[in-house]
Amino acid sequence: MRALIASFLLLLTTPAFAAPPESCSGVVFEDRNGDGMRNPGERGLPGIRLHDGAQLLVTGADGAYTAALVEGETLFVIKPAGFRFRARGDGLPDFWRNTRIGEGPALKYGGIPVQAPQCRDFALVPDARTRTDGLDVLVFTDPQVKSSVDVGYYERDIVDSVLGTPLQQAALGISLGDIAHDDLSLYPALNRATARMGVPWLHVAGNHDLDFDATRDEDSLLTFRNSYGPDTFAWEEAEAVFIGLDDVVYRPGTTPAYIGGLRADQFAFLEQYLPTVPRDRLLVIGVHIPFFDAAPGRETFRHADRERLFALLRDFPHVLLLSGHSHAQRHVFHDASTGWHGAKPLHEYNVGAACGSFWSGVKDADGIPDATMADGTPNGFATLHVAPDRGYALAWHPARDVDAQIALHAPRVLRHGAWPGNGVYANVFMGRSETRVEYRIDEGEWKPMQRTEQADPRVLAENLRDDEAGNLRGYDRLPEAAPSPHLWRGTLPTNLAPGEHRVSVRAFAVTPGWPYDETSTTYRLVDAEP
């Protein structure tokens, strides 16, 4: 009887997940030897900011912090400049911990498993690397793998394009959503591929990263967060501050099932954190769904949320928006018409997809699909370079041809003396309305090309080849060509001497640092009889 009573009393006094403590404590410390353990002599770091899902926290003089234990929330550290995190077992930076006290919703891909309600110590390793020429960042979006075959494409086409090149020296990498295409069980394989680059990597959620069996938006990223941590985060470097925001608002039972927007808790985080951000750094906001309306006449990002965010960003002199989702790329400059009232237009770079056109198109000799996007941009990834003066340059890197910046299309042969109605087309992947593009024939005078918003003939030609084929030319065909915002045309003369003529094209950088090289093609003029 005494044993039963003792057992009963023990149950009453033993902490249980059903009655968790309201808060917990931990330490952020300087991990001098990088082993992840706090060893004698490794000091606690004061003034380090964390967020517990509700409040912005700051470590004390001894590096200690106290956080609320909020069910379903994620505790994370905002990395300060001059430090780095150790890599977790999956190769991703170790800067967060989820709180899951009781059983969450039953989800196909698992969500966040139950774990002991506690804080943890966070190790920050002094970053011994010195940068004198600025910060380099790899920017991926929409790997969007739907099978292990696609994971192989991602690894051989995208990751291998970085390995062994100067691009691998980037200080940071970020993926802007649609990491997978609905099959979230592919995350571990994707992470193994990404980790091969050896670059600290952050992930923003996309609409194909949702737990679609969740019944509400609050539970729709549980599996994503189990792999990647907070869906809203901040990360600081000496040259720039990065904020990642989940901007996919899940609306189960509606069509479409999501819309671009931000939650109240995200605005609460921004309102607490942004006043602490130095104004002399570039502030980079990374999201999945673009802030501009991608469909004419339809609100694809909630305008009220956009205006509220833009109001918070208004007084920052250096801001860049990065988005994905569209599987094309373009530059948008926000002004009063979209709710931006800053001193100068607000630049949004809508980044092209790593998977291009969803890993579609004819396979090459290595068995990798063409994947050219509807606007004529080859699949690949972007880079962001932030200069010491906080100016920045962006570049697009086609997969396995990372230095190519322009794709040309021209007829192979024209009749000598024919009416000059045919042209050479230049798809300048990073081009925008003010980009100056010129061409010349042979060693002739350089002349301006005219920007034209129409379909890239390269993609149209591939569409026609698919139409005329009696059998499938690839697993999926390329999408129908769409008007490209970065296409230029120059008329080809037919009054030159018969024979082959070289067409050279060059584009001038709007901002310094764009790696444009002159490129060329040829066409022939031949005599013909009626």
XYZ file of C-alpha atoms in Angstrom:
530
model
C 0.000 0.000 0.000
C 2.824 2.397 0.871
C 4.418 1.665 -2.556
C 1.185 2.553 -4.336
C 0.867 5.792 -2.361
C 4.507 6.662 -3.104
C 4.014 5.983 -6.797
C 0.901 8.148 -6.842
C 2.717 11.014 -5.115
C 5.600 10.689 -7.587
C 3.205 11.041 -10.512
C 1.757 14.176 -8.960
C 5.171 15.790 -8.541
C 6.814 14.692 -11.834
C 6.647 17.303 -14.633
C 4.549 16.151 -17.604
C 4.031 17.531 -21.056
C 0.407 18.216 -20.122
C 1.547 20.725 -17.469
C 4.680 22.349 -18.913
C 6.672 25.156 -17.340
C 5.758 28.581 -18.661
C 9.350 29.557 -19.450
C 12.848 28.188 -19.653
C 16.397 29.501 -19.774
C 19.544 28.954 -21.775
C 22.802 30.578 -22.785
C 24.222 31.844 -26.073
C 27.975 31.368 -25.876
C 31.126 31.872 -27.896
C 32.123 28.445 -29.190
C 35.811 29.114 -29.742
C 36.759 25.588 -30.794
C 33.551 24.952 -32.769
C 32.631 21.710 -30.998
C 29.131 22.832 -30.005
C 29.847 22.340 -26.288
C 30.413 25.095 -23.762
C 33.883 24.463 -22.459
C 35.722 26.250 -19.643
C 36.725 29.736 -20.729
C 34.024 30.036 -23.410
C 32.122 33.133 -22.415
C 28.439 33.849 -22.670
C 27.687 36.468 -25.307
C 25.742 39.551 -24.193
C 23.332 41.464 -26.383
C 22.424 38.558 -28.687
C 18.819 38.691 -29.862
C 16.479 35.707 -29.969
C 12.768 35.290 -30.621
C 10.516 32.786 -28.874
C 7.467 33.112 -31.092
C 6.048 35.968 -29.065
C 8.792 38.301 -27.894
C 12.168 39.574 -29.006
C 14.693 38.568 -26.349
C 18.197 39.861 -25.593
C 20.865 37.930 -23.703
C 22.235 39.433 -20.523
C 25.827 40.175 -19.599
C 26.424 36.454 -19.017
C 24.812 35.383 -22.303
C 21.735 33.991 -20.540
C 18.173 34.367 -21.785
C 14.725 33.360 -20.589
C 12.088 32.429 -23.166
C 8.410 31.643 -23.046
C 7.484 28.055 -23.838
C 4.677 28.560 -26.313
C 3.150 25.421 -27.749
C 3.908 25.058 -31.447
C 6.325 27.987 -31.591
C 9.993 28.079 -32.605
C 12.754 29.627 -30.545
C 15.582 30.951 -32.718
C 18.695 33.080 -32.540
C 19.199 36.080 -34.793
C 22.769 35.537 -35.975
C 24.947 38.584 -35.327
C 27.612 39.701 -37.763
C 31.030 38.209 -37.137
C 29.779 34.797 -36.045
C 28.486 31.629 -37.635
C 26.509 28.619 -36.433
C 27.767 25.066 -36.400
C 26.056 22.788 -38.884
C 23.474 20.312 -37.661
C 23.600 16.695 -38.723
C 21.726 17.564 -41.917
C 24.218 20.311 -42.792
C 21.887 23.237 -42.010
C 22.814 25.937 -39.482
C 21.908 25.052 -35.893
C 20.055 28.144 -34.679
C 16.586 27.062 -33.570
C 14.420 24.706 -31.494
C 10.715 23.906 -31.869
C 8.341 23.598 -28.918
C 5.917 20.691 -29.160
C 4.535 19.707 -25.765
C 1.399 17.799 -26.704
C 0.395 15.838 -29.760
C -0.184 18.100 -32.727
C -2.522 17.461 -35.636
C -2.078 14.143 -37.428
C -0.352 15.027 -40.695
C 0.802 12.868 -43.578
C 4.398 14.080 -43.357
C 4.603 14.090 -39.567
C 4.581 17.736 -38.546
C 6.589 18.483 -35.380
C 7.070 15.539 -33.024
C 6.535 15.831 -29.279
C 9.705 16.695 -27.380
C 10.652 17.711 -23.867
C 9.650 21.311 -23.091
C 12.973 23.026 -22.570
C 15.265 25.725 -23.860
C 18.768 25.020 -25.080
C 22.154 26.624 -25.263
C 23.182 28.033 -28.632
C 26.766 28.001 -29.860
C 28.089 30.892 -31.944
C 31.451 30.267 -33.576
C 33.654 33.327 -34.269
C 33.855 33.765 -38.029
C 37.532 33.986 -38.846
C 36.903 34.771 -42.505
C 37.592 38.366 -43.483
C 35.800 40.120 -46.338
C 37.264 43.201 -47.904
C 35.256 43.233 -51.128
C 31.752 42.665 -49.780
C 29.271 39.859 -49.207
C 28.311 37.149 -51.708
C 25.024 35.256 -51.383
C 23.606 32.365 -53.411
C 19.891 32.788 -54.086
C 17.848 29.757 -55.133
C 14.115 29.466 -55.517
C 11.703 26.728 -56.505
C 13.856 23.596 -56.664
C 10.359 22.077 -56.606
C 11.304 18.421 -56.695
C 8.421 15.953 -56.917
C 10.427 12.715 -56.944
C 13.854 11.280 -56.239
C 14.545 11.691 -59.956
C 14.026 15.439 -59.600
C 16.317 15.492 -56.563
C 18.965 14.019 -58.842
C 18.364 16.774 -61.399
C 18.697 19.396 -58.653
C 21.956 17.917 -57.464
C 23.577 17.388 -60.870
C 22.214 20.511 -62.540
C 22.218 23.134 -59.775
C 24.432 22.002 -56.894
C 27.172 20.692 -59.185
C 27.179 24.078 -60.965
C 28.387 25.655 -57.711
C 30.870 23.019 -56.552
C 34.487 23.791 -57.294
C 33.787 27.326 -58.548
C 34.250 30.716 -56.872
C 30.483 30.657 -56.262
C 31.088 28.092 -53.525
C 32.884 30.776 -51.500
C 29.567 32.539 -50.833
C 29.007 33.451 -47.194
C 25.329 32.504 -47.270
C 22.706 30.730 -49.334
C 18.932 31.104 -49.253
C 16.121 29.217 -50.978
C 12.905 31.176 -51.521
C 10.305 28.456 -51.228
C 8.797 25.500 -53.046
C 11.693 23.437 -51.817
C 9.642 20.375 -52.715
C 6.576 19.944 -54.891
C 4.054 18.717 -52.271
C 6.091 15.597 -51.360
C 7.721 16.757 -48.125
C 9.381 13.371 -47.562
C 12.002 14.567 -50.074
C 13.410 17.196 -47.681
C 16.205 14.989 -46.257
C 17.492 14.044 -49.713
C 17.363 17.680 -50.811
C 19.212 18.777 -47.694
C 21.976 16.264 -48.321
C 22.423 17.685 -51.814
C 22.392 21.309 -50.614
C 24.834 20.545 -47.787
C 27.432 19.419 -50.336
C 28.086 23.074 -51.142
C 29.263 23.726 -47.583
C 27.468 27.096 -47.484
C 25.240 28.094 -44.514
C 21.733 27.784 -45.948
C 18.380 29.340 -45.024
C 14.949 28.313 -46.286
C 11.748 30.268 -46.876
C 8.477 28.349 -47.238
C 6.487 28.176 -50.482
C 2.962 27.139 -51.378
C 4.172 23.627 -52.296
C 5.820 23.238 -48.878
C 2.475 23.170 -47.072
C 0.941 20.340 -45.114
C -2.154 20.258 -47.285
C -3.963 17.994 -44.835
C -3.791 20.733 -42.185
C -7.158 22.277 -41.477
C -5.861 25.783 -40.773
C -3.041 28.088 -41.805
C -1.396 27.920 -38.367
C -0.652 24.197 -38.846
C 0.209 24.254 -42.537
C 4.005 24.522 -42.128
C 4.610 22.125 -39.265
C 6.546 19.619 -41.383
C 8.502 22.422 -43.045
C 9.403 23.847 -39.636
C 10.449 20.439 -38.366
C 13.119 20.447 -41.096
C 13.983 24.123 -41.463
C 13.007 25.867 -38.253
C 11.228 29.228 -38.069
C 9.089 30.301 -40.996
C 9.953 33.911 -40.116
C 13.554 34.710 -39.203
C 16.354 37.268 -39.309
C 20.066 36.822 -40.033
C 22.696 39.541 -39.827
C 25.936 40.084 -41.713
C 28.201 43.112 -41.587
C 26.981 44.302 -44.994
C 23.322 43.235 -44.937
C 20.436 42.022 -42.794
C 18.232 39.241 -44.153
C 14.633 38.681 -43.097
C 12.804 35.594 -44.339
C 8.998 35.670 -44.272
C 6.431 32.967 -44.930
C 4.036 34.903 -47.144
C 1.766 31.987 -48.103
C -1.590 32.296 -46.330
C -3.249 28.871 -46.514
C -7.024 28.914 -47.014
C -8.205 25.285 -47.068
C -11.467 24.753 -48.856
C -11.169 27.824 -51.066
C -10.004 28.317 -54.643
C -7.197 29.142 -54.870
C -6.215 27.500 -51.604
C -3.735 30.243 -50.699
C -2.995 33.914 -51.194
C 0.080 36.017 -50.619
C 0.052 37.886 -47.336
C 1.454 38.137 -43.826
C 0.136 37.145 -40.401
C -0.377 39.313 -37.326
C 2.453 37.556 -35.459
C 4.842 38.312 -38.322
C 4.007 42.003 -38.140
C 4.536 41.835 -34.369
C 8.016 40.382 -34.971
C 8.860 43.046 -37.546
C 7.616 45.838 -35.302
C 9.878 44.597 -32.503
C 12.926 43.755 -34.599
C 13.155 46.413 -37.311
C 13.886 49.294 -34.883
C 17.070 47.415 -33.892
C 18.355 47.046 -37.473
C 21.199 49.416 -38.422
C 20.127 51.807 -41.166
C 23.519 51.656 -42.874
C 23.110 48.015 -43.961
C 21.220 46.650 -46.935
C 17.928 45.209 -45.690
C 16.926 42.154 -47.757
C 13.396 40.758 -47.459
C 13.036 37.226 -48.849
C 9.617 35.717 -49.608
C 8.093 33.173 -51.969
C 4.991 34.830 -53.453
C 5.828 38.143 -55.175
C 4.591 41.392 -53.684
C 3.304 42.582 -57.070
C 0.061 41.169 -58.480
C 1.165 38.387 -60.795
C -2.273 38.038 -62.405
C -3.722 41.215 -63.989
C -6.802 42.403 -62.158
C -6.458 39.862 -59.333
C -5.024 40.453 -55.865
C -2.359 37.740 -55.530
C -0.724 39.425 -52.527
C -3.053 41.108 -50.057
C -2.683 44.821 -50.709
C -3.371 45.813 -47.100
C -0.533 43.569 -45.897
C 1.794 44.946 -48.559
C 1.061 48.529 -47.587
C 1.565 47.747 -43.900
C 4.910 46.081 -44.607
C 6.024 48.892 -46.886
C 5.188 51.409 -44.159
C 7.522 49.560 -41.789
C 10.299 49.609 -44.404
C 9.785 53.188 -45.559
C 12.562 54.831 -43.521
C 15.243 52.299 -44.466
C 17.504 53.820 -47.139
C 18.710 50.475 -48.567
C 16.053 47.786 -49.149
C 15.866 44.901 -51.617
C 12.945 42.510 -52.037
C 13.563 38.957 -53.303
C 10.705 36.658 -54.345
C 10.128 33.457 -56.303
C 7.048 31.453 -57.319
C 6.558 32.644 -60.905
C 9.008 30.339 -62.762
C 10.097 33.365 -64.785
C 12.037 36.408 -63.759
C 11.589 40.128 -63.789
C 12.429 43.326 -61.962
C 9.636 45.392 -60.437
C 10.063 48.838 -58.920
C 7.374 49.673 -56.380
C 6.069 53.197 -56.011
C 2.962 54.908 -54.686
C 0.759 52.836 -57.005
C 1.660 49.719 -54.987
C 1.797 51.418 -51.591
C 5.491 52.321 -51.443
C 6.249 55.877 -50.299
C 9.992 55.766 -49.748
C 12.530 58.237 -51.048
C 13.244 56.120 -54.144
C 11.498 53.225 -55.915
C 11.656 49.901 -54.066
C 13.373 47.159 -56.096
C 11.854 43.668 -56.159
C 13.773 40.987 -58.014
C 11.482 38.090 -58.859
C 14.015 35.260 -59.125
C 13.847 32.534 -61.764
C 13.384 28.918 -60.706
C 16.082 26.327 -60.054
C 13.752 23.762 -61.628
C 13.013 26.187 -64.461
C 9.832 24.970 -66.078
C 9.294 22.213 -63.505
C 12.150 20.025 -64.821
C 10.404 19.731 -68.194
C 11.658 19.562 -71.766
C 13.924 17.359 -73.825
C 16.814 15.741 -71.943
C 20.398 16.420 -72.950
C 23.249 13.938 -73.264
C 23.576 13.875 -69.465
C 19.910 13.036 -69.040
C 18.931 16.423 -67.600
C 15.812 18.181 -68.953
C 16.054 21.485 -70.821
C 13.794 23.230 -68.239
C 13.838 26.641 -69.994
C 11.162 28.862 -68.490
C 8.239 30.328 -70.408
C 9.970 33.733 -70.620
C 13.073 32.181 -72.195
C 15.225 32.217 -69.054
C 17.231 29.005 -68.609
C 16.845 27.314 -65.242
C 19.529 28.136 -62.719
C 20.084 30.391 -59.721
C 20.981 33.951 -58.793
C 23.718 35.623 -56.825
C 23.586 38.780 -54.757
C 26.771 40.751 -54.151
C 26.622 43.437 -51.459
C 29.499 45.897 -51.690
C 31.163 47.432 -48.618
C 29.245 50.669 -49.345
C 25.959 48.637 -49.266
C 25.409 48.934 -52.997
C 24.424 45.628 -54.551
C 24.573 43.727 -57.810
C 22.465 40.768 -58.930
C 23.276 38.138 -61.527
C 21.569 35.098 -63.025
C 23.566 31.907 -63.529
C 22.156 29.302 -65.932
C 22.678 25.763 -64.687
C 25.986 24.283 -65.929
C 26.672 27.457 -67.957
C 26.931 29.867 -65.062
C 28.600 32.729 -66.929
C 26.063 32.952 -69.776
C 23.966 36.111 -69.563
C 22.328 36.430 -72.989
C 20.615 33.916 -75.288
C 20.295 34.727 -78.986
C 17.886 33.601 -81.691
C 18.343 34.424 -85.366
C 17.447 32.776 -88.662
C 20.237 30.663 -90.128
C 19.772 31.811 -93.714
C 18.041 34.687 -95.520
C 17.752 35.548 -99.183
C 20.225 38.154 -100.332
C 18.297 41.340 -101.115
C 15.044 40.221 -99.480
C 12.853 42.687 -97.603
C 14.545 43.065 -94.171
C 11.695 41.776 -92.048
C 13.586 39.286 -89.916
C 15.472 39.995 -86.741
C 17.904 38.762 -84.151
C 16.434 38.397 -80.667
C 18.449 38.769 -77.473
C 17.061 37.457 -74.208
C 19.039 39.353 -71.569
C 18.260 37.296 -68.509
C 18.758 40.105 -65.992
C 17.550 42.847 -68.303
C 15.024 45.464 -67.302
C 13.358 48.358 -69.062
C 16.331 50.729 -68.824
C 18.952 48.180 -69.885
C 20.860 49.306 -72.987
C 21.332 46.463 -75.470
C 23.264 46.914 -78.736
C 24.157 44.785 -81.742
C 26.346 44.993 -84.791
C 26.893 43.015 -87.964
C 30.470 41.867 -88.557
C 32.728 44.788 -87.597
C 30.095 47.408 -88.328
C 28.681 50.145 -86.152
C 27.018 49.250 -82.861
C 23.288 50.004 -83.011
C 20.578 49.930 -80.326
C 18.242 46.971 -80.120
C 14.602 47.577 -79.293
C 12.956 46.071 -76.239
C 9.883 44.057 -77.161
C 7.477 42.244 -74.848
C 6.704 39.122 -76.805
C 7.427 35.418 -76.649
C 11.040 34.352 -77.054
C 11.309 32.620 -80.468
C 13.598 30.009 -78.905
C 10.748 28.772 -76.701
C 8.195 29.095 -79.492
C 10.347 26.926 -81.739
C 10.561 24.265 -79.037
C 6.782 24.410 -78.594
C 6.329 23.780 -82.324
C 8.762 20.871 -82.300
C 6.738 19.322 -79.480
C 3.511 19.902 -81.415
C 4.836 18.256 -84.547
C 6.430 15.251 -82.836
C 4.592 11.970 -83.108
C 5.897 10.854 -79.717
C 6.728 12.534 -76.434
C 10.120 14.210 -76.677
C 10.483 14.423 -72.887
C 8.629 13.444 -69.741
C 6.875 16.828 -69.832
C 7.121 19.373 -72.629
C 8.214 22.962 -72.063
C 5.395 25.375 -71.162
C 3.872 27.567 -73.844
C 6.049 30.596 -74.522
C 4.922 33.721 -72.671
C 5.784 37.386 -73.281
C 9.235 38.076 -71.874
C 10.017 41.381 -70.116
C 13.726 41.041 -70.970
C 13.731 40.489 -74.745
C 15.314 42.795 -77.344
C 15.159 42.767 -81.172
C 17.413 44.055 -83.926
C 16.665 43.919 -87.660
C 18.996 41.808 -89.788
C 20.137 43.519 -93.013
C 19.892 41.570 -96.261
C 21.780 44.000 -98.510
C 25.244 42.857 -97.413
C 27.456 40.610 -99.514
C 26.309 36.987 -99.885
C 27.901 34.679 -97.331
C 28.110 34.332 -93.570
C 27.807 37.333 -91.269
C 28.451 37.561 -87.579
C 25.892 39.199 -85.273
C 27.385 40.437 -81.987
C 25.242 41.568 -79.051
C 26.232 43.352 -75.873
C 24.249 44.611 -72.868
C 25.295 47.383 -70.522
C 24.900 47.016 -66.775
C 22.334 49.247 -65.091
C 24.305 48.828 -61.869
C 27.978 47.830 -61.618
C 28.776 44.181 -61.220
C 26.519 42.481 -63.758
C 28.702 39.888 -65.484
C 27.571 40.599 -69.037
C 29.847 39.390 -71.766
C 29.444 40.069 -75.436
C 27.956 37.100 -77.275
C 27.365 36.355 -80.939
C 25.708 34.189 -83.575
C 25.779 34.030 -87.380
C 23.422 34.040 -90.348
C 24.009 33.506 -94.067
C 22.819 35.493 -97.080
C 22.331 33.461 -100.242
C 21.257 34.322 -103.773
C 18.089 32.677 -105.019
C 15.954 32.648 -108.154
C 12.151 33.046 -108.116
